[in-house]
mmCIF file with all atom_site columns, C-alpha atoms in Angstrom:
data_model
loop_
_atom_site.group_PDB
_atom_site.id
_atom_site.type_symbol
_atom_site.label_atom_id
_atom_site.label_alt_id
_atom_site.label_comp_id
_atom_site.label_asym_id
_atom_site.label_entity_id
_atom_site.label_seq_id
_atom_site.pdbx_PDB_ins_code
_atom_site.Cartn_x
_atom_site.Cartn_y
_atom_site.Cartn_z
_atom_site.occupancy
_atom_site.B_iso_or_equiv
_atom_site.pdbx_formal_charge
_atom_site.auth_seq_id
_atom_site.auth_comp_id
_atom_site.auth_asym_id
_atom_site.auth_atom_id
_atom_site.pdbx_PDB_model_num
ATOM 1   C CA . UNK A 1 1   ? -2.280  -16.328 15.645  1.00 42.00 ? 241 UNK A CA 1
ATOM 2   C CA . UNK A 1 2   ? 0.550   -14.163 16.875  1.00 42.00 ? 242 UNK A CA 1
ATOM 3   C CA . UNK A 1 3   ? 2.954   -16.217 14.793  1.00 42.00 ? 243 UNK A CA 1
ATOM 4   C CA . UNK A 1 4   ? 0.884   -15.203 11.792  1.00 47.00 ? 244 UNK A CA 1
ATOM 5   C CA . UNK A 1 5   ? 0.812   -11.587 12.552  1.00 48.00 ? 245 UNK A CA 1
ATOM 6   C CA . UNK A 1 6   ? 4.383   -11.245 12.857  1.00 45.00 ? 246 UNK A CA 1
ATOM 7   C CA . UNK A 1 7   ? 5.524   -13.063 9.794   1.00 47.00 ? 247 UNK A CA 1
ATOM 8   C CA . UNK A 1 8   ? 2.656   -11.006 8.254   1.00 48.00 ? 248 UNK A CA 1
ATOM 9   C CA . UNK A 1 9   ? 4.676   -7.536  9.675   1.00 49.00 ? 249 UNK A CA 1
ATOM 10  C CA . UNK A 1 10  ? 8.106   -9.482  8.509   1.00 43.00 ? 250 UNK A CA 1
ATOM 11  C CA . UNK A 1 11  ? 6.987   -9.795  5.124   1.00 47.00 ? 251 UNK A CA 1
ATOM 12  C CA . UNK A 1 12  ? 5.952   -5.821  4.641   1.00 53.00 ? 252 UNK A CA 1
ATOM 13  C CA . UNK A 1 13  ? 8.610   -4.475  6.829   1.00 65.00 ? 253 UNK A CA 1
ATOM 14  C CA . UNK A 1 14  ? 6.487   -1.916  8.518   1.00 66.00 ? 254 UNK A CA 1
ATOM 15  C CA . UNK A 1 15  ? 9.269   -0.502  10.680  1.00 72.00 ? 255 UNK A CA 1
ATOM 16  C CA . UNK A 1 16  ? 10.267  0.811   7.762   1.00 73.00 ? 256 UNK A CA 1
ATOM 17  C CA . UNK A 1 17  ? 7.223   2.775   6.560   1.00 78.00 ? 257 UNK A CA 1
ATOM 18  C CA . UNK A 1 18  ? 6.664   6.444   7.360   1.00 84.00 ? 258 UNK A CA 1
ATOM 19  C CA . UNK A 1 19  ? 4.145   7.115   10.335  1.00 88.00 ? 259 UNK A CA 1
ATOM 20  C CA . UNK A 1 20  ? 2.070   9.287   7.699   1.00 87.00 ? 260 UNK A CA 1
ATOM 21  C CA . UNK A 1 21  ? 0.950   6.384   5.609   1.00 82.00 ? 261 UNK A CA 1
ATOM 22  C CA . UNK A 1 22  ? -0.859  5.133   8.263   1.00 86.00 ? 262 UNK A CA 1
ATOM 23  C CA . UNK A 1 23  ? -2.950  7.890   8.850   1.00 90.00 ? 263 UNK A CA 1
ATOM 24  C CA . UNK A 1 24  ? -4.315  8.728   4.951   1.00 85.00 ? 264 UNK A CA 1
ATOM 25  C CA . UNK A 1 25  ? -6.883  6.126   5.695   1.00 84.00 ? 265 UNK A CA 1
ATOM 26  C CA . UNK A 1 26  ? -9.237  4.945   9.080   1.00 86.00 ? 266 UNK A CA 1
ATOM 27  C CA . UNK A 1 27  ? -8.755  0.899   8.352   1.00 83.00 ? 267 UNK A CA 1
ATOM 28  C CA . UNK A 1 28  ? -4.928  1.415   8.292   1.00 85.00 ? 268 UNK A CA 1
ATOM 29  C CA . UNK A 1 29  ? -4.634  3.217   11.902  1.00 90.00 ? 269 UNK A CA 1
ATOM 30  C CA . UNK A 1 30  ? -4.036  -0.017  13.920  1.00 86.00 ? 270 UNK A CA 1
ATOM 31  C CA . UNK A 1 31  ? -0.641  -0.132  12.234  1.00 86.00 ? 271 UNK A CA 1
ATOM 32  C CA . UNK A 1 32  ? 0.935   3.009   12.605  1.00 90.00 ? 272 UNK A CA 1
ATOM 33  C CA . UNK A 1 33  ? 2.250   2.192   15.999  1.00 90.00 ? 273 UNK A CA 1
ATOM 34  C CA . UNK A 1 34  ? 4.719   -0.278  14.349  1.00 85.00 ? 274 UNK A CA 1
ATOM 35  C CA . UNK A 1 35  ? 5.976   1.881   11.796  1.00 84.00 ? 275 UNK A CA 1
ATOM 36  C CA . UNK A 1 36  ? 9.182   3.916   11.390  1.00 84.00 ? 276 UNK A CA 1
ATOM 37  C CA . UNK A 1 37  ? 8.856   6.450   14.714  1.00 87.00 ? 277 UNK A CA 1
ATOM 38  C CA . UNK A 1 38  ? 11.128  7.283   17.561  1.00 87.00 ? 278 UNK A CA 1
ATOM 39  C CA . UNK A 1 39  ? 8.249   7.715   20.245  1.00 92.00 ? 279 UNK A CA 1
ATOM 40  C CA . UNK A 1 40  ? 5.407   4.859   19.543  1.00 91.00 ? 280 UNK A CA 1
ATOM 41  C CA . UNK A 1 41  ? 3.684   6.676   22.789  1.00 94.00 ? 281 UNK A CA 1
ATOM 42  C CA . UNK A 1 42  ? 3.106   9.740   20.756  1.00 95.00 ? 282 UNK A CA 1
ATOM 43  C CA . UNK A 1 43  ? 2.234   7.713   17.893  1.00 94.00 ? 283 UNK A CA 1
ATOM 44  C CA . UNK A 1 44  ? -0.417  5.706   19.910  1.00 95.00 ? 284 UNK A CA 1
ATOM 45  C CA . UNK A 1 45  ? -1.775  8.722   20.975  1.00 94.00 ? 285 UNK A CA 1
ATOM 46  C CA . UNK A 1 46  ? -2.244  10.217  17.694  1.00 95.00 ? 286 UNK A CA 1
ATOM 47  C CA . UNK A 1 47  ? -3.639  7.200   16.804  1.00 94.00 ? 287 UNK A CA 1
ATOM 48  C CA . UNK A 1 48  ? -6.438  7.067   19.522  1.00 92.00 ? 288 UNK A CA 1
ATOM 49  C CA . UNK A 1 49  ? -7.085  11.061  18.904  1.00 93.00 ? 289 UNK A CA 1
ATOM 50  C CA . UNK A 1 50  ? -7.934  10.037  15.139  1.00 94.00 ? 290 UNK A CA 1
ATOM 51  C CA . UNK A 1 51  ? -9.853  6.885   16.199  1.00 91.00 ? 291 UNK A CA 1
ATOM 52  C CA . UNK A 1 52  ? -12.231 9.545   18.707  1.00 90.00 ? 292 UNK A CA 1
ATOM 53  C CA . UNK A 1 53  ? -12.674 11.626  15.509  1.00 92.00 ? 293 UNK A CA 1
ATOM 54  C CA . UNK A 1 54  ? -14.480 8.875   13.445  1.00 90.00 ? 294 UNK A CA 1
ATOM 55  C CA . UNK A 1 55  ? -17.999 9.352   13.206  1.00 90.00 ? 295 UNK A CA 1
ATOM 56  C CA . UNK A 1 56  ? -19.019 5.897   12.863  1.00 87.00 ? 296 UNK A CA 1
ATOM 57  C CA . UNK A 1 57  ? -19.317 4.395   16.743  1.00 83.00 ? 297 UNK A CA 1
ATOM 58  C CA . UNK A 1 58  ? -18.597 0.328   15.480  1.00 82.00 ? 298 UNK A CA 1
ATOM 59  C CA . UNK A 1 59  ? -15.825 1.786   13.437  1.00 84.00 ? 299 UNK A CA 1
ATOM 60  C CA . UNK A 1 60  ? -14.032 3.157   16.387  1.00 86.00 ? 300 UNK A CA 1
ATOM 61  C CA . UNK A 1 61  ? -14.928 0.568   18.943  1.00 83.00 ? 301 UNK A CA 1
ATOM 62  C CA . UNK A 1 62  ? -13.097 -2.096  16.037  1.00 81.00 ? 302 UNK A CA 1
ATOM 63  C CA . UNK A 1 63  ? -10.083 0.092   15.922  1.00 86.00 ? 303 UNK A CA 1
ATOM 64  C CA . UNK A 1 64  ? -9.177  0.927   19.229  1.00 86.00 ? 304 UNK A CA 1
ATOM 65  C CA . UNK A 1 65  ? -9.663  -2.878  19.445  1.00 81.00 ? 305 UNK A CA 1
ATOM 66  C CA . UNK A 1 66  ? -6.944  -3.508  16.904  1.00 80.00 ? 306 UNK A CA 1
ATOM 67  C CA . UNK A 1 67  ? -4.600  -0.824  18.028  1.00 85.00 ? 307 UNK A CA 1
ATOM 68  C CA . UNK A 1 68  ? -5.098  -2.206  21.590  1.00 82.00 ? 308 UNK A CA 1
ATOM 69  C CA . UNK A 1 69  ? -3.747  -5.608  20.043  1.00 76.00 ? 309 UNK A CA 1
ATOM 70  C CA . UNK A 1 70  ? -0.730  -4.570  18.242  1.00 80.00 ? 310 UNK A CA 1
ATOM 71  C CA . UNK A 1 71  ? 0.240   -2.014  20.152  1.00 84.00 ? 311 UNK A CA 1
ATOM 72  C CA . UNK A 1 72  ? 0.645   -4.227  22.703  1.00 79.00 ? 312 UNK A CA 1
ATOM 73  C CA . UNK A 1 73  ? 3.249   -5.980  20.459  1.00 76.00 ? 313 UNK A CA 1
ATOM 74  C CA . UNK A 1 74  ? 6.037   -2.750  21.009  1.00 80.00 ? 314 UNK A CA 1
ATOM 75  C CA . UNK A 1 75  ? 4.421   -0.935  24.150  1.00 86.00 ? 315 UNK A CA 1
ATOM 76  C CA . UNK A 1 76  ? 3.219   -1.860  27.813  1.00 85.00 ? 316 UNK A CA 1
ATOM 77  C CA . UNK A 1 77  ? -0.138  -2.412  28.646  1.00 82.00 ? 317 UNK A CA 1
ATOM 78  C CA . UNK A 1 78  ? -0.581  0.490   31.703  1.00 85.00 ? 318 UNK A CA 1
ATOM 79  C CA . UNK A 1 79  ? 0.403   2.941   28.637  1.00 88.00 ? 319 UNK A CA 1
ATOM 80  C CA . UNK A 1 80  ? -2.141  1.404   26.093  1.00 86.00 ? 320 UNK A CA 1
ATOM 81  C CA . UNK A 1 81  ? -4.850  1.663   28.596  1.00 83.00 ? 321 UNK A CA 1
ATOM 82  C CA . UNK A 1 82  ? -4.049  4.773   29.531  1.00 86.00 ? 322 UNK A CA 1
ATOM 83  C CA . UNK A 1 83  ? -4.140  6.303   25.861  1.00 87.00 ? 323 UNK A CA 1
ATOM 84  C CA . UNK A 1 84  ? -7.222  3.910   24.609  1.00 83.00 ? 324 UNK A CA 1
ATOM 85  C CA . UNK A 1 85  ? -10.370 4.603   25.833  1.00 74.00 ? 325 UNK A CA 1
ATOM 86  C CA . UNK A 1 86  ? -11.392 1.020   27.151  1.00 69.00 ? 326 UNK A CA 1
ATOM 87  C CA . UNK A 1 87  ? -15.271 1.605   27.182  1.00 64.00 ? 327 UNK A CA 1
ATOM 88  C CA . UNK A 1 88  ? -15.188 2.371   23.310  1.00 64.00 ? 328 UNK A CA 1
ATOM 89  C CA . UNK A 1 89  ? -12.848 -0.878  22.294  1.00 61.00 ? 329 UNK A CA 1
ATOM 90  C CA . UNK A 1 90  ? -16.439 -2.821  24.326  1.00 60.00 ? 330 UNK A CA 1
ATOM 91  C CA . UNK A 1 91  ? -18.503 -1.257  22.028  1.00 59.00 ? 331 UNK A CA 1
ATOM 92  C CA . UNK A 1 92  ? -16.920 -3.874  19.836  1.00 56.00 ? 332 UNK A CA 1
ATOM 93  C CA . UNK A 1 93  ? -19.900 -5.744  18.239  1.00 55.00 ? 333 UNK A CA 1
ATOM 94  C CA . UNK A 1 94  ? -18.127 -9.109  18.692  1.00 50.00 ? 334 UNK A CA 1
ATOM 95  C CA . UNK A 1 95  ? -17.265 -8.239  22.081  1.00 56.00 ? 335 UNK A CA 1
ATOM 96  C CA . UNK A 1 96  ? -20.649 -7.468  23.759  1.00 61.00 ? 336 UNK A CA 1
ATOM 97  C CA . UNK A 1 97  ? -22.118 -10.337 21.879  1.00 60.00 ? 337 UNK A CA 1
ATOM 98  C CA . UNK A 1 98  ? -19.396 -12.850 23.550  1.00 56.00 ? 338 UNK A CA 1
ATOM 99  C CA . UNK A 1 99  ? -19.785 -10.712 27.128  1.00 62.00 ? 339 UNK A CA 1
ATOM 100 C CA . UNK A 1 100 ? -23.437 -11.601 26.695  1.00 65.00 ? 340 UNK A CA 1
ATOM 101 C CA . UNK A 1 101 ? -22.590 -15.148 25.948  1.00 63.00 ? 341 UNK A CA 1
ATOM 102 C CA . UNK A 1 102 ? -20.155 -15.493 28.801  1.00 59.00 ? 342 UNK A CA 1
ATOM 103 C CA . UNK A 1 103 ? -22.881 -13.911 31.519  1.00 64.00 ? 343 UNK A CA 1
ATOM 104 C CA . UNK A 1 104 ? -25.712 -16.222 30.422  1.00 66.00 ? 344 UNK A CA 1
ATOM 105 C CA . UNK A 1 105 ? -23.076 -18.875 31.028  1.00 60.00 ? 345 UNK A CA 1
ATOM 106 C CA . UNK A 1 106 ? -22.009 -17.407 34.452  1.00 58.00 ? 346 UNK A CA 1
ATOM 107 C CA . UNK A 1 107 ? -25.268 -17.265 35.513  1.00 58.00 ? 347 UNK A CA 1
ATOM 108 C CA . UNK A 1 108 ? -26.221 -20.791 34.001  1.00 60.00 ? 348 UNK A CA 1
ATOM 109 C CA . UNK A 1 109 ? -24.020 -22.260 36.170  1.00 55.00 ? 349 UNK A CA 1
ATOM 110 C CA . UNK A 1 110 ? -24.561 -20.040 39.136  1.00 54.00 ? 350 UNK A CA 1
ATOM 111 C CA . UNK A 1 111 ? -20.796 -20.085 40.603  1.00 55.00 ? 351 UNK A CA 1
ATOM 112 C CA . UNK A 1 112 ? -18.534 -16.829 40.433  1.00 56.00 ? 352 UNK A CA 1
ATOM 113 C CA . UNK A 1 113 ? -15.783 -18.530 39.560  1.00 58.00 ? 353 UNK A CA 1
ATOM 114 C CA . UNK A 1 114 ? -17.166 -19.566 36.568  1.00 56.00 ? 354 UNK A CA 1
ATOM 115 C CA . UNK A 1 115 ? -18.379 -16.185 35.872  1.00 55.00 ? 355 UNK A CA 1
ATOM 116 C CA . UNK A 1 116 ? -15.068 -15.471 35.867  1.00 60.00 ? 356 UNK A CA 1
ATOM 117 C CA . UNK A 1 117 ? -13.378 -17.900 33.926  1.00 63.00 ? 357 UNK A CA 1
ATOM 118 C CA . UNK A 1 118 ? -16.564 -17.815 31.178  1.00 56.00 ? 358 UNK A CA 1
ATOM 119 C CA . UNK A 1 119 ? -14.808 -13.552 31.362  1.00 52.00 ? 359 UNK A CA 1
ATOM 120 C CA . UNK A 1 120 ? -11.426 -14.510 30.522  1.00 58.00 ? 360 UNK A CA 1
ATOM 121 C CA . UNK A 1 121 ? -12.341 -16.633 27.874  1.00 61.00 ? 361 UNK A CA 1
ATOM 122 C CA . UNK A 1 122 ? -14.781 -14.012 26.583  1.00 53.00 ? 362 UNK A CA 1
ATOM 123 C CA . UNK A 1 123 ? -11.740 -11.925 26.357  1.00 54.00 ? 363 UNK A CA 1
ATOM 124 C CA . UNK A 1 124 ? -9.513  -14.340 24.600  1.00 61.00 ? 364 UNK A CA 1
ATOM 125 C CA . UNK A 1 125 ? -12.092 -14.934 22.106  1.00 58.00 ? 365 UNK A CA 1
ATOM 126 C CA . UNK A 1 126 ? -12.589 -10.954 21.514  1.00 52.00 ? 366 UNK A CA 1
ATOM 127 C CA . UNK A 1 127 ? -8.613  -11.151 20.377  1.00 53.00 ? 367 UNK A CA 1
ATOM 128 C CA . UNK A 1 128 ? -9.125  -13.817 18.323  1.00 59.00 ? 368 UNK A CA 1
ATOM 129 C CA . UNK A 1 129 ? -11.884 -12.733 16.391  1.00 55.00 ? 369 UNK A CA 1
ATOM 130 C CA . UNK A 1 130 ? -10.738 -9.053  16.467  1.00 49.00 ? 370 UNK A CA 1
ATOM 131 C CA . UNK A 1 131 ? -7.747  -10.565 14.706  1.00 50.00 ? 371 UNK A CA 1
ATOM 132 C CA . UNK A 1 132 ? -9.300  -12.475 12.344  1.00 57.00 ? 372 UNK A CA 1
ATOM 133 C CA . UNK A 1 133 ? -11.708 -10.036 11.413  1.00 52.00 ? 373 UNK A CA 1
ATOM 134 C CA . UNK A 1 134 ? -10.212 -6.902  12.026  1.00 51.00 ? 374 UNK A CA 1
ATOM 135 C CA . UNK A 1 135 ? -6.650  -7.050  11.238  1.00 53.00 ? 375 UNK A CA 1
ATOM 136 C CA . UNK A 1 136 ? -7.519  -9.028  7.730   1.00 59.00 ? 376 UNK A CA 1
ATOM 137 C CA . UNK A 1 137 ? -8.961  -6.346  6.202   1.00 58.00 ? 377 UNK A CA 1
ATOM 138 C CA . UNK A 1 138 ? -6.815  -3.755  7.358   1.00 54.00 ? 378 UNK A CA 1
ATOM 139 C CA . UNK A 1 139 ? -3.888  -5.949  5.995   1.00 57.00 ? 379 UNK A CA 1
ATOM 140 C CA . UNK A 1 140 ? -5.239  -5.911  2.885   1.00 63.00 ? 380 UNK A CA 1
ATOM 141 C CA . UNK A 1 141 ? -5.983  -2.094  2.948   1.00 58.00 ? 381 UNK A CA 1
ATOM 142 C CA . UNK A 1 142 ? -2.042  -1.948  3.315   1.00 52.00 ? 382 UNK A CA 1
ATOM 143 C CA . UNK A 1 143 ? -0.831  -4.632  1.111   1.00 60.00 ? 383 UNK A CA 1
ATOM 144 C CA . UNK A 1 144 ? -3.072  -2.380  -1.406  1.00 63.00 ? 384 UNK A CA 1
ATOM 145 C CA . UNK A 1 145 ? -1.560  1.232   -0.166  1.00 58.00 ? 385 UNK A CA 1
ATOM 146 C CA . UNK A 1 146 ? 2.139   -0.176  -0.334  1.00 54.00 ? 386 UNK A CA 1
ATOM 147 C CA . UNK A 1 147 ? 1.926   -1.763  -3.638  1.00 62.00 ? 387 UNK A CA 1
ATOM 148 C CA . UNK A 1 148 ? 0.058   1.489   -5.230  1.00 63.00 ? 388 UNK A CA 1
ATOM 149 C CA . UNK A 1 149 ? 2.890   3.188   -3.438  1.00 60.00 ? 389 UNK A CA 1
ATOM 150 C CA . UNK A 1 150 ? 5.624   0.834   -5.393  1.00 62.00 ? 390 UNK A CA 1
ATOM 151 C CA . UNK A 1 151 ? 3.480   1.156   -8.516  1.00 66.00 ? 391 UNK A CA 1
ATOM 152 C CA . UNK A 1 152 ? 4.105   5.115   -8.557  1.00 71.00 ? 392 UNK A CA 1
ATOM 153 C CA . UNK A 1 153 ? 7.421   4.751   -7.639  1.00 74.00 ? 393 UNK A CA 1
ATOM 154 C CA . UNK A 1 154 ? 8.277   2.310   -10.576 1.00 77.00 ? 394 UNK A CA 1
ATOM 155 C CA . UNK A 1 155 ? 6.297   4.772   -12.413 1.00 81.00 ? 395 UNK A CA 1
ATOM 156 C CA . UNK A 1 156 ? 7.919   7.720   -11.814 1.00 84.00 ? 396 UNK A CA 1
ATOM 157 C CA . UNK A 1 157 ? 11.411  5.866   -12.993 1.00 82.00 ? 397 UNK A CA 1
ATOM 158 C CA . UNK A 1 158 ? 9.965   4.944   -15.997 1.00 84.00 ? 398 UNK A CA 1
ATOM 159 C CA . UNK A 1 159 ? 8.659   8.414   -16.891 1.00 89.00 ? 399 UNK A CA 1
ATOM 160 C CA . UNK A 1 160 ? 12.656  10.087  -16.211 1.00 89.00 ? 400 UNK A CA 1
ATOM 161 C CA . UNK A 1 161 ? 13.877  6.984   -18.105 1.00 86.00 ? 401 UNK A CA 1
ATOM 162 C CA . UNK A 1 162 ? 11.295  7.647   -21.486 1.00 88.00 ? 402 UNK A CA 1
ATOM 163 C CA . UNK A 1 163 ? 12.062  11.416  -21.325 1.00 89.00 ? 403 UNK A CA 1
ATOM 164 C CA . UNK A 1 164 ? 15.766  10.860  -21.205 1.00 86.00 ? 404 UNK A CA 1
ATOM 165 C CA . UNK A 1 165 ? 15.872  8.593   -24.242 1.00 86.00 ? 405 UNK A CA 1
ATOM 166 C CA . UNK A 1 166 ? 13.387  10.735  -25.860 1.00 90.00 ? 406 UNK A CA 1
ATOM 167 C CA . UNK A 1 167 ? 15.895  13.698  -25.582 1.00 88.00 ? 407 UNK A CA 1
ATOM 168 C CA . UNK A 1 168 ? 18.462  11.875  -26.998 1.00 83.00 ? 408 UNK A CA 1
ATOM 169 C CA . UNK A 1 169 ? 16.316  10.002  -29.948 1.00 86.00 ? 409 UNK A CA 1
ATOM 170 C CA . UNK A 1 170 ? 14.568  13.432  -30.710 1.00 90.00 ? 410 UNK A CA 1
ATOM 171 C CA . UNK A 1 171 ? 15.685  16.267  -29.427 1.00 87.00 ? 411 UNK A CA 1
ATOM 172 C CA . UNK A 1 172 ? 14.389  18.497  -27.080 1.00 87.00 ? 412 UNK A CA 1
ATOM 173 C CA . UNK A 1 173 ? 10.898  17.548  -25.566 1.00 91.00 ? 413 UNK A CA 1
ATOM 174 C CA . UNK A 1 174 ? 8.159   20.367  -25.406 1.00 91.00 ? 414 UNK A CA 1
ATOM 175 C CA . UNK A 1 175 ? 6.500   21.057  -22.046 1.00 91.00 ? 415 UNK A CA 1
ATOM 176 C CA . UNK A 1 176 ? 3.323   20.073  -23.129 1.00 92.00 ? 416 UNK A CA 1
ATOM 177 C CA . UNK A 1 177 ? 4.386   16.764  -24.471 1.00 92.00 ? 417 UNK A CA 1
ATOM 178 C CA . UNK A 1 178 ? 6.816   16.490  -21.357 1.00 93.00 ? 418 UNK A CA 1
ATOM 179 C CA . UNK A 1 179 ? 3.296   17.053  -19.305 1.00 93.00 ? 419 UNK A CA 1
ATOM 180 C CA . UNK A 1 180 ? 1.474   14.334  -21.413 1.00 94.00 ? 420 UNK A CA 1
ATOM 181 C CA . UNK A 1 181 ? 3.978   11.607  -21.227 1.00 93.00 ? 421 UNK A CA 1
ATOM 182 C CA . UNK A 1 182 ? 4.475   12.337  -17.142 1.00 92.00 ? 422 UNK A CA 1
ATOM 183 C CA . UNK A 1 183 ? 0.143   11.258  -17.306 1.00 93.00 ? 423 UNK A CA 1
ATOM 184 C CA . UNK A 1 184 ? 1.084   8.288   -19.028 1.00 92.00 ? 424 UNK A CA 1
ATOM 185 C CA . UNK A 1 185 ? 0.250   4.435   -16.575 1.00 88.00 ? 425 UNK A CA 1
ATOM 186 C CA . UNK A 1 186 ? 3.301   2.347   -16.288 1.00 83.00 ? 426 UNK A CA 1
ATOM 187 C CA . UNK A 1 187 ? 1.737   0.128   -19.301 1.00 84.00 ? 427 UNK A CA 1
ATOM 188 C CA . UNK A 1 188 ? 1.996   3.325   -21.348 1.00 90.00 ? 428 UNK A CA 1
ATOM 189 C CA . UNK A 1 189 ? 5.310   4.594   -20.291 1.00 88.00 ? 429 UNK A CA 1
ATOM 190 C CA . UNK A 1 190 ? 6.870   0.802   -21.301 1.00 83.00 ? 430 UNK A CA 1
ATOM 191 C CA . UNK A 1 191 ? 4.748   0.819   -24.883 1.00 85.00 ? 431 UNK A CA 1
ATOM 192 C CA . UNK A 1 192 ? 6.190   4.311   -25.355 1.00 90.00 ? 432 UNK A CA 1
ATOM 193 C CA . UNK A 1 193 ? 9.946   2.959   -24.018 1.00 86.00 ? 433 UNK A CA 1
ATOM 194 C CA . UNK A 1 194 ? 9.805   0.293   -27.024 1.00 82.00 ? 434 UNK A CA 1
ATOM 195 C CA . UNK A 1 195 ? 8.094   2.803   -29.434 1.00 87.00 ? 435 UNK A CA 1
ATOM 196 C CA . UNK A 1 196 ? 10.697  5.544   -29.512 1.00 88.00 ? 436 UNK A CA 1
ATOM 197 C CA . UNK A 1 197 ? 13.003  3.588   -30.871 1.00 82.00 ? 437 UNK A CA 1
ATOM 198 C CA . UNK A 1 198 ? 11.629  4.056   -33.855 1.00 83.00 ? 438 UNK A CA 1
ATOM 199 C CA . UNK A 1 199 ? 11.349  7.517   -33.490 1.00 88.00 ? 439 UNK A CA 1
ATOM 200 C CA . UNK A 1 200 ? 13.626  10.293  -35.665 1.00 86.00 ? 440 UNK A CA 1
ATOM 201 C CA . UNK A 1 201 ? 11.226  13.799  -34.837 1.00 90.00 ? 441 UNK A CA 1
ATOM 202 C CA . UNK A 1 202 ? 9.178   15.064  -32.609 1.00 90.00 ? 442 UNK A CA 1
ATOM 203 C CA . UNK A 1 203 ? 6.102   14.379  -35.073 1.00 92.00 ? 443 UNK A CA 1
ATOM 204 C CA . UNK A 1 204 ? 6.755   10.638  -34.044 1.00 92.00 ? 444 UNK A CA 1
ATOM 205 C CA . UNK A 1 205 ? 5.936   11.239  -30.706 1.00 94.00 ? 445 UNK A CA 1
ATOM 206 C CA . UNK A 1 206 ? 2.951   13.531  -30.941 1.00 92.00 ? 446 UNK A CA 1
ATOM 207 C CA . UNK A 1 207 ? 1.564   10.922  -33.136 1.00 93.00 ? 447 UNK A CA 1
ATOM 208 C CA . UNK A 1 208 ? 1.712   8.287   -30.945 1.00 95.00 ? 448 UNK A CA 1
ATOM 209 C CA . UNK A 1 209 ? 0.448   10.491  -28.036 1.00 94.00 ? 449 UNK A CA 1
ATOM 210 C CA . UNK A 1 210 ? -2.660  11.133  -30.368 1.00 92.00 ? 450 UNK A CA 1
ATOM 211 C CA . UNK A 1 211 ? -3.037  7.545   -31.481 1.00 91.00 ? 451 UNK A CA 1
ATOM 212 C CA . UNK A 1 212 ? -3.742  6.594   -27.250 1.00 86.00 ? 452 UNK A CA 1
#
C-alpha cells in the first residue's frame, strides 16, 4: 500500500506545490504536510488546528487519521502524536467498528495476549482501510484542484497569446472587448485564436463575441 502512495506522490510532485493549496479545501488537508514548506512541524500543526475547526465530528476523526498516516511519511511519530489529538483520529468510524471487532475476539478467546495481538491487528487494519478509503478520495480532490489549476494556467497563456495577435491583426483592443475575451474558456480562447485570422477590424471581433 505504501508503494502505491508514494508512486501516487511521485506522479503529482507534491513537494512542489504551495502549502496554501492544501488548505482551500477540508478533504485535501492530509496532504499539506508533504508539500513545498521549510518546517512540516508548523505545517502539521496548522493542519490539526484546521482539522479541530471542522464541524462535522466523522470528518475530523477521518482526517486526523490521514494526516496521522502521511505525516508519518516526513516526520517522527512522538511529534505527530503530540500535534494530533489521538482520541479524535478513534472516533474514526472504521476504527471503533474494528476495536469492537478485535475486543469481542479478545474476549472470545479469553487470553490477554490475544487481546493484544487481535489490538495490533485492529490497528493495522485501521491504516489500511483509512488508506483505501480515505486517501482515495482526497487524491482525487487533488488530481481535480491541480488539473483546474493547469487548466487556468494554460488559460491565462492563451488569453495574452489571442490579445497579442489581435493587436497586431486589428489594432488596438478596447477595454471592454479586452474584458470579454479575458472571460472567454480555453475552448473559446483557441476558436477565437483560429478565427482572427480572418479578421481586418475591430467589427470582426465584436461580431464574433456577439455570435457566442
Amino acid at each position: 500500500m505504501f508503494d502505491n502512495i508514494s508512486k501516487f506522490l511521485i506522479e503529482l510532485r507534491l513537494w512542489e506545490q504551495p502549502t496554501e493549496v492544501f488548505f482551500q479545501r477540508p478533504g485535501l488537508l492530509p496532504y499539506a504536510v508533504l508539500s513545498q514548506t521549510g518546517d512540516r512541524p508548523s505545517i502539521l500543526r496548522q493542519v490539526a488546528q484546521t482539522i479541530d475547526t471542522l464541524p462535522n465530528p466523522r470528518q475530523q476523526a477521518n482526517l486526523s487519521a490521514a494526516t496521522g498516516i502521511l505525516a508519518g511519511l516526513v516526520l517522527n511519530k512522538q511529534l505527530i502524536r503530540r500535534l494530533l489529538r489521538r482520541e479524535i483520529m478513534q472516533e474514526s468510524v472504521i476504527y471503533r467498528e474494528l476495536r469492537a471487532e478485535a475486543r469481542e475476539e479478545g474476549l472470545r478467546l479469553g487470553r490477554e495476549d490475544a487481546r493484544r495481538e487481535a489490538h495490533l491487528k485492529v490497528l493495522e487494519e485501521v491504516k489500511q482501510q483509512l488508506r483505501q478509503e480515505i486517501l482515495e478520495e482526497v487524491r482525487q480532490q487533488l488530481r481535480q484542484d491541480l488539473g483546474e489549476e493547469a487548466r487556468e494556467s494554460r488559460r491565462g497563456e492563451a488569453y495574452l497569446l489571442v490579445i497579442r495577435l489581435l493587436k497586431r491583426r486589428i489594432g488596438s483592443v478596447s477595454d471592454e472587448a479586452d474584458s470579454r475575451v479575458n472571460s472567454l474558456s480555453l475552448s473559446q480562447l483557441e476558436d477565437l485564436g483560429e478565427a482572427l485570422l480572418d479578421f481586418s477590424t475591430v467589427a470582426d471581433l465584436e461580431a464574433w463575441l456577439e455570435a457566442l
